XYZ file of C-alpha atoms in Angstrom:
478
model
C 56.933 81.666 80.911
C 60.194 81.272 79.026
C 63.232 80.706 81.247
C 65.810 83.488 81.364
C 69.463 83.277 82.326
C 72.111 85.329 84.122
C 75.871 85.239 83.587
C 77.814 85.489 86.859
C 81.493 86.448 86.848
C 83.519 85.421 89.892
C 87.096 86.609 89.596
C 89.403 85.226 92.266
C 93.086 85.256 93.135
C 93.751 81.802 91.692
C 91.093 81.495 88.971
C 88.295 83.165 87.045
C 84.928 81.407 87.047
C 82.035 82.280 84.764
C 78.733 80.548 85.539
C 75.300 80.654 83.945
C 72.287 80.561 86.275
C 68.598 80.512 85.642
C 66.534 82.995 87.629
C 65.771 80.311 90.246
C 69.449 80.063 91.131
C 70.156 76.771 89.388
C 73.619 76.616 87.869
C 73.230 75.557 84.238
C 76.884 75.454 83.200
C 80.195 77.072 84.051
C 83.833 77.251 83.168
C 86.814 78.005 85.391
C 90.166 79.161 84.064
C 93.206 79.040 86.379
C 95.146 82.266 86.679
C 98.879 82.436 86.285
C 100.895 82.264 89.473
C 101.138 85.622 91.218
C 104.426 87.337 90.429
C 106.088 87.991 93.808
C 109.182 90.177 93.753
C 111.106 93.007 95.368
C 109.867 94.544 98.602
C 106.753 92.349 98.947
C 105.298 93.261 95.566
C 102.698 90.953 94.027
C 101.154 91.280 90.575
C 98.848 89.360 88.257
C 101.141 88.694 85.281
C 100.448 90.252 81.882
C 96.700 90.943 81.381
C 95.662 87.790 83.194
C 92.331 88.959 84.657
C 90.958 89.983 81.258
C 92.541 87.107 79.302
C 91.132 84.506 81.715
C 87.698 86.159 81.633
C 87.581 85.961 77.848
C 88.527 82.285 77.953
C 86.073 81.413 80.740
C 83.185 83.175 78.984
C 83.827 81.260 75.776
C 84.218 77.985 77.682
C 80.943 78.488 79.546
C 79.011 79.457 76.418
C 80.359 76.459 74.500
C 78.551 74.135 76.916
C 75.290 76.146 77.041
C 72.554 74.262 75.203
C 69.954 77.036 75.319
C 69.342 80.203 73.341
C 71.943 82.894 73.964
C 69.226 85.520 73.433
C 67.615 84.370 76.696
C 70.576 85.740 78.694
C 69.265 88.908 80.349
C 72.318 90.252 82.163
C 75.816 89.820 83.523
C 76.842 90.182 87.174
C 80.445 91.335 87.450
C 82.338 90.266 90.550
C 86.092 90.239 91.040
C 88.812 90.354 93.668
C 88.859 93.203 96.164
C 91.851 95.206 97.341
C 93.536 95.129 93.933
C 94.723 98.179 92.030
C 94.554 98.537 88.259
C 96.364 101.387 86.483
C 94.863 102.112 83.074
C 96.051 104.038 80.066
C 93.774 106.473 78.216
C 92.598 103.664 75.903
C 91.636 101.414 78.839
C 94.560 99.025 78.492
C 96.725 98.317 81.515
C 99.666 100.632 82.092
C 101.228 97.898 84.244
C 100.111 94.516 85.630
C 97.236 94.555 88.129
C 98.550 94.823 91.682
C 97.309 91.915 93.820
C 95.826 92.410 97.284
C 99.046 90.802 98.549
C 101.137 93.678 97.165
C 102.707 95.974 99.773
C 101.671 98.977 97.631
C 98.033 98.245 98.476
C 98.759 99.183 102.089
C 99.126 102.862 101.134
C 97.453 105.243 98.646
C 98.327 105.371 94.979
C 101.175 107.709 94.111
C 101.106 109.102 90.586
C 104.539 108.471 89.092
C 103.826 107.126 85.579
C 102.646 109.643 82.985
C 100.975 106.854 80.996
C 98.466 106.216 83.787
C 95.100 107.863 83.089
C 92.828 105.976 85.511
C 93.306 104.315 88.904
C 90.657 101.732 89.712
C 89.887 98.304 91.117
C 89.665 94.905 89.427
C 85.903 95.406 88.958
C 86.454 98.891 87.535
C 89.011 97.596 85.055
C 86.781 94.751 83.872
C 83.770 97.084 83.677
C 85.733 99.287 81.297
C 86.786 96.268 79.273
C 83.224 94.996 78.939
C 81.295 98.251 78.561
C 83.718 101.093 77.848
C 82.304 102.950 80.865
C 84.432 104.546 83.573
C 82.108 103.386 86.345
C 82.648 101.053 89.267
C 80.771 99.687 92.243
C 81.284 101.851 95.313
C 81.258 98.634 97.350
C 84.637 97.389 96.127
C 86.691 100.259 97.522
C 88.282 98.589 100.518
C 91.623 99.967 101.612
C 93.518 103.227 101.051
C 91.149 105.030 98.694
C 89.847 108.614 99.156
C 86.373 107.333 100.021
C 84.171 107.852 103.057
C 83.809 104.302 104.464
C 80.318 105.018 105.795
C 78.657 106.954 102.956
C 80.800 105.309 100.244
C 81.185 108.626 98.421
C 84.501 110.099 97.314
C 85.726 112.548 99.924
C 85.072 116.189 98.957
C 88.021 118.090 97.549
C 90.235 119.345 100.324
C 92.954 118.354 102.738
C 91.510 114.914 103.541
C 91.078 114.000 99.886
C 94.549 115.322 99.013
C 96.118 113.147 101.731
C 95.361 110.120 99.558
C 97.582 111.463 96.716
C 95.207 110.177 94.040
C 94.135 112.818 91.479
C 90.328 113.058 91.321
C 90.394 113.079 87.528
C 91.809 109.527 87.619
C 88.947 108.040 89.635
C 85.888 106.302 88.210
C 82.272 107.288 88.838
C 80.815 105.285 91.745
C 77.491 103.422 91.549
C 75.574 101.275 94.038
C 75.805 97.474 93.935
C 72.976 95.853 91.940
C 73.064 98.731 89.415
C 73.490 98.562 85.641
C 77.021 99.766 84.857
C 76.694 99.723 81.088
C 76.218 97.361 78.189
C 78.494 94.848 76.471
C 80.237 96.544 73.564
C 80.702 94.978 70.133
C 84.435 94.738 70.812
C 83.893 92.970 74.147
C 81.322 90.676 72.532
C 83.863 89.542 69.948
C 86.444 88.936 72.689
C 84.178 87.006 75.068
C 81.265 85.626 73.051
C 78.814 87.432 75.349
C 75.905 89.041 73.485
C 76.467 92.696 72.614
C 74.071 95.137 74.209
C 73.114 93.167 77.332
C 73.498 94.933 80.712
C 76.532 94.483 82.942
C 75.578 94.801 86.620
C 77.701 95.983 89.545
C 78.214 93.768 92.574
C 80.510 94.560 95.527
C 83.786 93.419 97.033
C 84.143 89.682 96.579
C 83.511 88.821 100.251
C 80.272 90.811 100.390
C 79.121 89.163 97.159
C 79.943 85.795 98.682
C 77.947 86.644 101.808
C 74.930 87.524 99.675
C 75.274 84.364 97.597
C 75.537 82.243 100.747
C 72.235 83.648 102.020
C 73.879 85.296 105.038
C 71.397 87.209 107.208
C 71.622 89.470 110.259
C 71.449 86.757 112.927
C 73.735 84.503 114.932
C 74.919 82.842 111.740
C 78.560 83.224 110.732
C 79.860 82.596 107.226
C 83.380 81.208 106.834
C 84.713 81.924 103.378
C 87.363 79.474 102.183
C 89.511 81.187 99.587
C 93.066 82.315 99.092
C 92.124 84.708 101.866
C 89.981 83.004 104.511
C 87.734 85.085 106.722
C 84.519 84.894 108.747
C 81.638 87.299 108.214
C 78.325 88.603 109.484
C 76.064 91.323 108.066
C 74.276 94.364 109.476
C 73.060 97.834 108.572
C 75.404 100.157 110.492
C 79.017 101.131 109.969
C 81.132 100.205 113.008
C 84.116 102.549 112.952
C 86.021 101.711 116.121
C 85.657 97.937 116.415
C 88.798 96.166 117.639
C 88.361 92.590 116.395
C 86.525 93.150 113.117
C 85.969 95.846 110.543
C 83.034 97.048 108.477
C 83.140 96.657 104.710
C 80.556 97.744 102.156
C 77.784 95.199 101.650
C 76.374 93.741 98.447
C 73.149 95.764 98.503
C 72.732 99.486 99.305
C 72.643 100.227 103.028
C 74.229 96.922 104.052
C 77.578 96.418 105.743
C 79.674 93.290 105.972
C 81.384 92.668 109.312
C 84.588 90.767 108.816
C 86.907 89.165 111.335
C 90.640 88.800 111.045
C 91.535 86.146 108.508
C 94.211 83.882 107.045
C 96.353 85.103 104.161
C 97.067 82.437 101.513
C 94.684 80.199 103.462
C 93.466 77.625 100.948
C 96.725 77.989 99.043
C 98.231 76.186 102.054
C 96.041 73.181 101.285
C 97.303 73.288 97.689
C 100.852 73.470 99.068
C 100.291 70.241 101.018
C 98.904 68.543 97.916
C 101.898 69.635 95.832
C 104.301 68.606 98.601
C 102.957 65.052 98.470
C 103.816 64.965 94.780
C 102.978 62.703 91.883
C 102.507 59.675 94.123
C 99.365 61.239 95.570
C 98.020 61.992 92.105
C 98.604 58.417 90.972
C 96.899 56.997 94.060
C 93.969 59.371 93.630
C 93.636 58.408 89.976
C 93.564 54.747 90.981
C 90.526 55.519 93.172
C 88.943 57.667 90.452
C 89.204 60.737 92.705
C 90.816 64.156 92.497
C 93.919 64.594 94.689
C 91.918 66.880 96.985
C 89.101 64.362 97.372
C 91.569 61.559 98.015
C 93.313 63.616 100.710
C 89.923 63.991 102.399
C 89.565 60.197 102.374
C 93.040 59.734 103.875
C 92.459 62.503 106.419
C 89.382 60.723 107.817
C 91.658 57.958 109.099
C 93.711 60.473 111.111
C 92.291 60.966 114.618
C 91.046 64.402 115.671
C 93.982 66.453 116.949
C 96.474 64.657 114.655
C 98.289 63.153 117.649
C 99.600 66.571 118.682
C 100.579 68.018 115.278
C 99.562 71.681 115.034
C 99.717 74.145 112.138
C 99.961 77.947 112.385
C 98.810 79.454 109.080
C 101.272 82.318 108.522
C 102.321 81.241 105.035
C 102.048 84.927 104.059
C 103.040 87.428 106.740
C 100.954 90.509 107.413
C 102.645 93.734 106.187
C 102.883 94.929 109.805
C 104.276 91.595 111.068
C 106.891 90.691 108.484
C 108.567 88.192 110.831
C 105.588 85.815 110.767
C 106.158 82.377 109.276
C 104.044 79.269 108.879
C 104.669 76.684 111.572
C 104.051 72.965 111.927
C 104.958 71.867 115.417
C 104.676 68.539 117.215
C 106.015 66.019 114.692
C 106.892 62.483 115.701
C 107.757 59.364 113.736
C 104.114 58.389 113.226
C 103.158 61.516 111.313
C 102.786 61.265 107.548
C 101.279 63.319 104.732
C 97.613 62.782 105.757
C 98.439 64.034 109.272
C 99.903 67.212 107.776
C 96.812 67.638 105.607
C 94.398 67.234 108.488
C 96.542 69.460 110.706
C 96.239 72.269 108.136
C 92.441 71.860 108.075
C 92.270 71.884 111.875
C 94.570 74.918 112.028
C 92.333 76.823 109.609
C 89.205 75.901 111.597
C 90.712 76.794 114.988
C 92.142 80.087 113.735
C 88.783 81.084 112.264
C 86.882 79.939 115.359
C 89.059 82.230 117.492
C 88.741 85.128 115.046
C 84.969 84.715 114.683
C 84.480 84.439 118.443
C 86.458 87.636 119.033
C 84.241 89.415 116.505
C 80.999 88.063 117.948
C 82.034 88.694 121.568
C 82.684 92.329 120.701
C 79.265 92.562 119.043
C 77.583 90.846 121.980
C 76.373 88.029 119.741
C 76.593 84.270 120.107
C 77.511 81.994 117.222
C 74.642 79.550 116.786
C 75.153 78.348 113.215
C 77.857 78.212 110.569
C 77.779 78.459 106.775
C 80.944 77.362 104.985
C 81.499 78.431 101.386
C 84.231 78.078 98.802
C 85.732 75.058 97.094
C 87.148 73.678 100.342
C 83.633 73.113 101.667
C 83.206 70.296 99.122
C 85.119 68.055 101.528
C 82.964 66.294 104.130
C 86.010 66.029 106.407
C 86.570 69.795 106.424
C 82.866 70.463 107.048
C 82.855 68.077 110.026
C 86.022 69.641 111.435
C 84.360 73.065 111.278
C 81.250 71.795 113.085
C 83.405 70.133 115.754
C 85.817 73.044 116.273
C 83.058 75.692 116.406
C 80.760 73.387 118.361
C 77.689 74.403 116.315
C 75.881 72.951 113.278
C 77.428 73.823 109.926
C 75.921 73.725 106.452
C 76.964 74.218 102.861
C 74.741 75.250 99.977
C 73.989 73.602 96.659
C 76.060 76.358 95.067
C 78.885 76.537 97.562
C 81.111 78.848 95.546
C 78.818 81.605 96.712
C 80.417 84.592 95.006
C 79.036 83.520 91.636
C 75.579 83.114 93.171
C 75.901 86.551 94.765
C 76.737 88.083 91.386
C 73.638 86.408 89.924
C 71.482 87.759 92.779
C 72.789 91.309 92.233
C 71.840 91.000 88.573
C 68.369 89.672 89.420
C 67.841 92.641 91.749
C 69.126 95.206 89.250
C 66.831 93.877 86.520
C 63.746 93.623 88.747
C 63.498 89.831 88.729
C 63.073 90.017 92.530
C 62.038 93.051 94.577
C 64.545 92.746 97.427
C 67.432 90.819 98.974
C 65.352 88.440 101.087
C 63.073 87.487 98.216
C 66.034 86.789 95.926
C 67.719 84.620 98.584
C 64.475 82.738 99.240
C 64.132 81.819 95.568
C 67.783 81.324 94.589
C 69.775 79.957 97.575
C 69.260 76.347 98.724
C 70.984 74.353 101.487
C 72.677 71.145 100.354
C 73.419 69.400 103.665
C 74.104 69.923 107.369
C 76.860 68.694 109.703
C 76.206 68.276 113.417
C 79.093 68.571 115.898
C 80.530 65.402 117.427
C 80.486 66.102 121.164
C 83.659 64.145 121.940
C 85.570 66.043 119.261
C 84.086 69.358 120.415
C 85.536 68.788 123.905
C 88.914 67.663 122.536
C 89.282 70.641 120.184
C 88.245 73.052 122.926
C 90.981 71.723 125.186
C 93.590 71.787 122.390
C 92.604 75.325 121.478
C 92.691 76.705 125.010
C 95.721 74.836 126.371
C 97.973 74.667 123.293
C 96.924 76.282 120.030
C 96.305 79.819 121.285
C 99.709 79.810 123.027
C 101.923 78.856 120.066
C 102.163 82.352 118.551
C 103.337 83.934 121.801
C 105.814 81.115 122.407
C 107.434 81.428 118.958
C 107.236 85.169 118.190
C 110.589 86.113 119.715
C 112.541 83.443 117.863
C 110.820 84.287 114.552
C 111.683 87.950 115.018
C 115.326 86.972 115.571
C 115.259 84.838 112.400
C 113.752 87.733 110.441
C 116.570 90.028 111.529
C 119.182 87.549 110.305
C 117.769 87.492 106.771
C 116.391 91.026 106.389
C 118.482 93.447 108.479
């Protein structure tokens, strides 16, 4: 039987990736286009400059197709995934009325308020790109996370009335909602010319990017926790019921109908902190890495292995981007002495990410009455053996990464395979398309050390510094 292919779109905060998979989940080729730096301004506003999501998608599609050696007619569908918690305001013709509001934008903490007469539609990043690709005003119901007039359990727009009106978003501006793993429409001639994708092939809905990542990682309803390493880092589990009143996690729509994603508290600008360390170390790091024929990130992993667990008492608190409700928060590195150098700072950031997520995941699982028995780590950061071992040691359980560890693209491919009937259900698609690459077992000595650091020091730093950070915030913002 002739092999068929699926295009998977994975739009992130820092880049747009377009990958081509065969129906067995093997990545054939891909292209990743960096996004422009988020425009931060005013009262905590954050926007994707110009038309960056669409421009980068066009470029990534063309880059991916340029390296594809097969027959373009064997591409059977496109899975569309993009960043959640963004807001796109569209004109009547489908063009942006203003730049896409990032999930970091303070305006995403409250409902849309109609103030610009040019705005015809209010939608998400996936809704905007659906319109660009197909001309349809449809969107996945599973990417409406945040202040939208949607029932979080049924994922239907609220009926007209007082509750709907409280969201201040005119119904006529909202897109039609469809389930994940549903055909949204078909690539138009105009979109084909812009992207190189074949006209007429189906574009398939996915979900919010974290749910898509969970699907692509092969996450199941068990004691397994997925840690997603992105600009926003979080830990996740899946189930089939909406949990409305949970204290230490919340329920998001899943990547297949009837599924919910349980998500712990996370780290804002998480992996961007690792990039910050790399940039802080400057051109000298890049030159040294080049001399070893390694990327700067890979070379930092090599240097970090020589730093002992615990970094000789250097700890990092990952508040590089404060929560809207805690504007006084700041990132902290505490415990420096004369022996600490760049690799210590790098490893301290990795350990801080792992300890923060261990505490967040444990709070979620304790509330559910579940025990963490295994860890999946996904995202580009999981490429580093050092980071994977730190996760296994901090969590104290085995950790694995998959062959395709940027799982959101795999999840988009799985949604497409389900929508087009390649596989009958979620479990069958995962069985055929998701494969483990390698496992990391916890080092018992490090497990004991990290547990002591976490209990006696790390969990106490926030409380010890909150008052002084609040005073500092008043000086600069009152």
